[in-house]
Tab-separated table of C-alpha atoms in Angstrom:
chain	number	residue	atom	x	y	z
A	3	ILE	CA	-6.409	54.625	68.510
A	4	VAL	CA	-5.843	54.502	64.461
A	5	LYS	CA	-2.527	54.635	62.786
A	6	MET	CA	-2.281	55.277	59.046
A	7	VAL	CA	0.485	54.078	57.388
A	8	GLU	CA	1.753	54.903	53.950
A	9	ARG	CA	2.945	52.365	51.594
A	10	GLY	CA	5.506	54.845	49.609
A	11	PRO	CA	7.491	57.893	50.513
A	12	GLY	CA	5.591	61.157	48.895
A	13	LYS	CA	2.337	58.875	47.618
A	14	ASP	CA	-0.866	60.154	49.288
A	15	VAL	CA	-2.617	57.415	50.942
A	16	PRO	CA	-5.562	56.181	48.965
A	17	TYR	CA	-8.313	56.771	51.860
A	18	LYS	CA	-9.517	58.633	54.390
A	19	ILE	CA	-10.362	57.677	57.861
A	20	HIS	CA	-12.881	59.599	60.573
A	21	SER	CA	-15.718	59.079	63.115
A	22	ARG	CA	-19.235	59.988	61.989
A	23	GLY	CA	-21.682	59.484	64.717
A	24	ILE	CA	-21.096	56.611	66.582
A	25	TYR	CA	-18.796	54.859	63.382
A	26	MET	CA	-15.530	54.553	62.400
A	27	VAL	CA	-15.402	55.191	58.983
A	28	LEU	CA	-13.121	53.649	56.005
A	29	GLU	CA	-13.278	55.791	52.756
A	30	THR	CA	-11.427	54.349	49.837
A	31	GLN	CA	-11.023	56.252	46.630
A	32	ALA	CA	-11.732	52.543	44.689
A	33	GLY	CA	-15.456	53.242	45.974
A	34	MET	CA	-15.623	51.165	48.833
A	35	VAL	CA	-16.406	52.275	52.415
A	36	LEU	CA	-16.078	49.930	55.642
A	37	MET	CA	-18.298	51.380	58.870
A	38	TRP	CA	-17.660	50.258	62.065
A	39	ASP	CA	-19.436	50.705	65.336
A	40	ARG	CA	-16.245	50.304	67.393
A	41	LYS	CA	-18.041	46.948	68.571
A	42	THR	CA	-19.418	44.180	67.241
A	43	SER	CA	-21.053	45.400	63.755
A	44	ILE	CA	-19.066	45.821	60.828
A	45	PHE	CA	-20.814	47.347	57.341
A	46	ILE	CA	-19.279	47.094	53.639
A	47	LYS	CA	-20.437	49.636	50.957
A	48	LEU	CA	-19.676	49.587	47.746
A	49	ASP	CA	-20.541	52.165	44.746
A	50	GLN	CA	-22.854	51.483	41.637
A	51	HIS	CA	-20.254	50.633	39.378
A	52	TYR	CA	-19.340	47.859	41.348
A	53	LYS	CA	-22.870	46.472	40.825
A	54	GLY	CA	-23.072	42.736	39.446
A	55	LYS	CA	-18.792	42.394	39.189
A	56	VAL	CA	-18.138	41.327	42.857
A	57	CYS	CA	-17.940	38.012	44.338
A	58	GLY	CA	-17.701	35.562	47.331
A	59	LEU	CA	-19.193	35.807	51.022
A	60	CYS	CA	-20.553	39.134	50.730
A	61	GLY	CA	-23.002	38.320	47.787
A	62	ASN	CA	-22.825	39.711	43.625
A	63	TYR	CA	-24.621	42.866	44.284
A	64	ASP	CA	-26.225	42.322	41.520
A	65	GLY	CA	-30.045	43.493	43.502
A	66	ASN	CA	-31.250	39.979	43.186
A	67	SER	CA	-30.570	38.480	46.938
A	68	MET	CA	-31.945	34.949	45.594
A	69	ASN	CA	-28.499	34.156	44.127
A	70	ASP	CA	-26.093	35.334	46.581
A	71	PHE	CA	-25.273	31.957	47.875
A	72	THR	CA	-23.056	31.537	44.231
A	73	THR	CA	-20.150	29.323	45.035
A	74	ARG	CA	-16.313	29.793	43.181
A	75	SER	CA	-17.416	27.385	40.693
A	76	LEU	CA	-20.630	29.666	39.889
A	77	SER	CA	-23.216	27.464	41.209
A	78	VAL	CA	-26.188	28.402	43.271
A	79	VAL	CA	-27.028	26.496	46.266
A	80	GLY	CA	-28.607	26.765	49.324
A	81	ASP	CA	-26.560	25.190	52.145
A	82	VAL	CA	-24.603	28.013	53.996
A	83	GLN	CA	-21.914	25.440	54.726
A	84	GLU	CA	-20.941	24.782	51.163
A	85	PHE	CA	-21.428	27.870	50.020
A	86	GLY	CA	-18.921	29.159	52.794
A	87	ASN	CA	-16.569	26.480	52.543
A	88	SER	CA	-16.292	27.006	48.523
A	89	TRP	CA	-14.580	30.499	49.296
A	90	LYS	CA	-11.685	29.063	51.410
A	91	SER	CA	-9.238	30.989	50.983
A	92	SER	CA	-7.023	27.926	50.576
A	93	PRO	CA	-7.314	24.469	49.673
A	94	SER	CA	-5.457	22.940	52.725
A	95	CYS	CA	-7.681	24.909	55.159
A	96	PRO	CA	-10.674	22.642	56.533
A	97	ASP	CA	-14.573	22.642	56.229
A	98	ALA	CA	-16.264	25.086	58.495
A	99	VAL	CA	-18.419	22.429	60.442
A	100	PRO	CA	-22.121	23.148	60.887
A	101	THR	CA	-22.399	24.999	64.788
A	102	ARG	CA	-25.057	24.554	66.903
A	103	ASP	CA	-28.262	26.596	67.085
A	104	PRO	CA	-27.075	28.947	70.099
A	105	CYS	CA	-30.733	29.293	71.421
A	106	THR	CA	-30.530	25.265	71.830
A	107	ALA	CA	-27.299	25.298	73.210
A	108	ASN	CA	-28.501	27.997	75.868
A	109	PRO	CA	-31.969	27.390	76.466
A	110	TYR	CA	-32.452	29.333	79.478
A	111	ARG	CA	-31.278	32.500	77.217
A	112	LYS	CA	-33.971	32.125	74.187
A	113	ALA	CA	-37.143	33.459	76.402
A	114	TRP	CA	-35.045	36.555	77.429
A	115	ALA	CA	-33.470	36.791	73.595
A	116	GLN	CA	-37.025	37.016	71.901
A	117	LYS	CA	-38.716	39.434	74.503
A	118	GLN	CA	-35.668	41.488	73.740
A	119	CYS	CA	-35.468	41.531	70.068
A	120	SER	CA	-39.050	42.041	69.618
A	121	ILE	CA	-38.782	45.774	69.940
A	122	ILE	CA	-37.631	45.129	65.825
A	123	ASN	CA	-41.130	43.552	65.149
A	124	SER	CA	-43.171	46.303	67.934
A	125	ALA	CA	-44.497	50.001	67.235
A	126	VAL	CA	-41.328	51.660	67.351
A	127	PHE	CA	-40.101	50.366	64.393
A	128	ALA	CA	-43.528	50.443	62.244
A	129	ALA	CA	-42.881	52.530	59.445
A	130	CYS	CA	-39.606	51.209	58.276
A	131	ARG	CA	-41.331	47.569	58.452
A	132	SER	CA	-42.978	48.397	54.934
A	133	GLN	CA	-39.210	49.198	53.496
A	134	VAL	CA	-37.063	46.776	55.241
A	135	ASP	CA	-38.501	43.213	55.563
A	136	SER	CA	-37.949	42.969	59.764
A	137	THR	CA	-37.532	38.895	59.715
A	138	LYS	CA	-34.009	38.496	59.064
A	139	TYR	CA	-33.285	40.988	61.278
A	140	TYR	CA	-34.851	39.933	64.240
A	141	GLU	CA	-34.128	36.357	63.679
A	142	ALA	CA	-30.498	37.339	63.485
A	143	CYS	CA	-31.163	39.452	66.595
A	144	VAL	CA	-32.361	36.215	68.658
A	145	LEU	CA	-29.336	34.163	67.661
A	146	ASP	CA	-26.598	36.982	68.532
A	147	ALA	CA	-28.281	37.660	71.641
A	148	CYS	CA	-28.573	33.787	72.866
A	149	ALA	CA	-25.133	32.997	71.580
A	150	CYS	CA	-23.767	36.391	73.610
A	151	ASP	CA	-23.857	33.964	77.234
A	152	SER	CA	-20.112	34.948	78.511
A	153	GLY	CA	-20.332	38.245	78.521
A	154	GLY	CA	-21.577	41.218	76.653
A	155	ASP	CA	-24.744	40.151	75.878
A	156	CYS	CA	-26.602	43.433	75.810
A	157	GLU	CA	-24.277	44.761	73.378
A	158	CYS	CA	-24.588	41.590	71.197
A	159	PHE	CA	-28.485	42.333	71.636
A	160	CYS	CA	-27.969	46.394	71.307
A	161	THR	CA	-25.596	46.222	67.681
A	162	ALA	CA	-28.048	44.122	66.440
A	163	VAL	CA	-31.580	46.229	66.729
A	164	ALA	CA	-28.823	49.116	65.204
A	165	ALA	CA	-27.575	47.036	62.193
A	166	TYR	CA	-31.844	47.187	61.800
A	167	ALA	CA	-31.966	50.866	62.621
A	168	GLN	CA	-29.254	51.849	60.215
A	169	ALA	CA	-30.956	49.701	57.274
A	170	CYS	CA	-33.967	51.827	57.792
A	171	ASN	CA	-32.198	54.550	58.090
A	172	ASP	CA	-30.882	54.155	54.696
A	173	VAL	CA	-34.114	54.255	52.951
A	174	GLY	CA	-34.995	57.363	54.680
A	175	VAL	CA	-37.012	56.172	57.666
A	176	CYS	CA	-35.510	57.357	60.855
A	177	VAL	CA	-36.264	55.434	64.582
A	178	SER	CA	-35.320	56.764	67.201
A	179	TRP	CA	-35.639	53.300	69.283
A	180	ARG	CA	-33.050	54.015	72.123
A	181	LYS	CA	-33.838	54.571	75.813
A	182	PRO	CA	-33.022	54.806	79.037
A	183	ASP	CA	-33.691	51.208	79.441
A	184	ILE	CA	-32.722	49.731	76.010
A	185	CYS	CA	-29.110	50.333	74.798
A	186	PRO	CA	-28.722	54.087	76.469
A	187	MET	CA	-26.225	56.237	74.733
A	188	PHE	CA	-25.351	58.849	77.442
A	189	CYS	CA	-24.293	61.639	76.009
A	190	ASP	CA	-24.644	64.325	78.975
A	191	PHE	CA	-21.645	62.268	80.506
A	192	TYR	CA	-19.669	64.237	77.691
A	193	ASN	CA	-21.351	67.737	78.425
A	194	PRO	CA	-19.312	70.146	80.179
A	195	HIS	CA	-21.289	70.876	84.083
A	196	GLY	CA	-24.129	73.596	83.240
A	197	GLU	CA	-23.617	73.200	79.368
A	198	CYS	CA	-25.008	70.836	76.605
A	199	ASP	CA	-23.046	70.646	74.059
A	200	TRP	CA	-23.527	67.068	72.953
A	201	HIS	CA	-26.794	65.513	71.980
A	202	TYR	CA	-27.741	62.396	70.875
A	203	GLN	CA	-28.649	62.400	66.775
A	204	PRO	CA	-30.987	58.848	65.845
A	205	CYS	CA	-29.838	59.799	62.947
A	206	GLY	CA	-27.021	61.966	62.289
A	207	ALA	CA	-26.324	64.542	59.808
A	208	PRO	CA	-24.696	63.441	55.911
A	209	CYS	CA	-20.871	64.936	55.295
A	210	LEU	CA	-20.794	68.545	56.591
A	211	LYS	CA	-17.666	70.449	56.707
A	212	THR	CA	-15.958	70.165	60.037
A	213	CYS	CA	-13.060	71.592	61.314
A	214	ARG	CA	-11.249	68.119	60.241
A	215	ASN	CA	-13.043	68.185	56.659
A	216	PRO	CA	-13.156	72.214	55.980
A	217	SER	CA	-13.925	70.924	52.395
A	218	GLY	CA	-17.166	69.900	53.310
A	219	LYS	CA	-16.410	66.623	50.779
A	220	CYS	CA	-16.415	62.968	51.251
A	221	LEU	CA	-14.979	60.286	49.226
A	222	VAL	CA	-18.664	58.542	49.703
A	223	ASN	CA	-21.894	59.786	50.008
A	224	LEU	CA	-22.939	57.878	52.963
A	225	PRO	CA	-26.672	58.774	55.092
A	226	GLY	CA	-26.366	60.404	58.020
A	227	LEU	CA	-24.913	58.094	60.907
A	228	GLU	CA	-26.424	57.565	64.315
A	229	GLY	CA	-23.762	58.971	67.060
A	230	MET	CA	-23.815	62.514	68.605
A	231	PRO	CA	-21.687	65.074	66.830
A	232	SER	CA	-18.933	66.431	68.648
A	233	PRO	CA	-18.654	70.243	69.451
A	234	GLU	CA	-14.850	69.998	69.453
A	235	ILE	CA	-15.427	68.919	65.564
A	236	TYR	CA	-18.342	70.559	64.100
A	237	SER	CA	-17.605	74.077	62.904
A	238	HIS	CA	-19.884	76.924	62.950
A	239	SER	CA	-18.469	79.638	61.162
A	240	PHE	CA	-17.540	78.751	57.799
């Protein structure tokens, strides 16, 4: 359940919240978009006019990933702990300490995590790897899959692979990677008996005219997002 709160009477709320595929999307008039998959992943997208004008834990958005670890004092460091601790919201907050490698802490999960995450380096994503390097996504997938050993282990794996699939989609490479035995999305569950209105789309559609968005305009132009458009939301008679 999402509740929108106005900060002042009679004033327009400077953002929109809506669903796009499996994502809940918050678009702001300031040019920032938050996308949440309602599980373990959140994406932040900024308008082009913010390029090189931001700083912090998400980098400076200047197109150069080599200087993303810039501290509050504007020095570029290689240590993630030093970088993160420099952006503490208050000096009284304790420094973060290095965490133990999850695959070392849970060695019984390492082989499973590597096997599952190998889909990122498989032929399934072959068309994407020349556009988006898979190395960091594979490493993140293995770490997440090793770490989630107290429930939600498949969820951690699935959202890690979905993050790479979305990065591929952002550069125009649509990959249909979900299978009945790999992170399935059962849209058929929502179909009325004898009907087939709900369909899974691996890359979805861009901003469209819908019953909830009759103008067909979004505050920010986003690529298609994974999910299943609802027949109750999408209108076919405009």
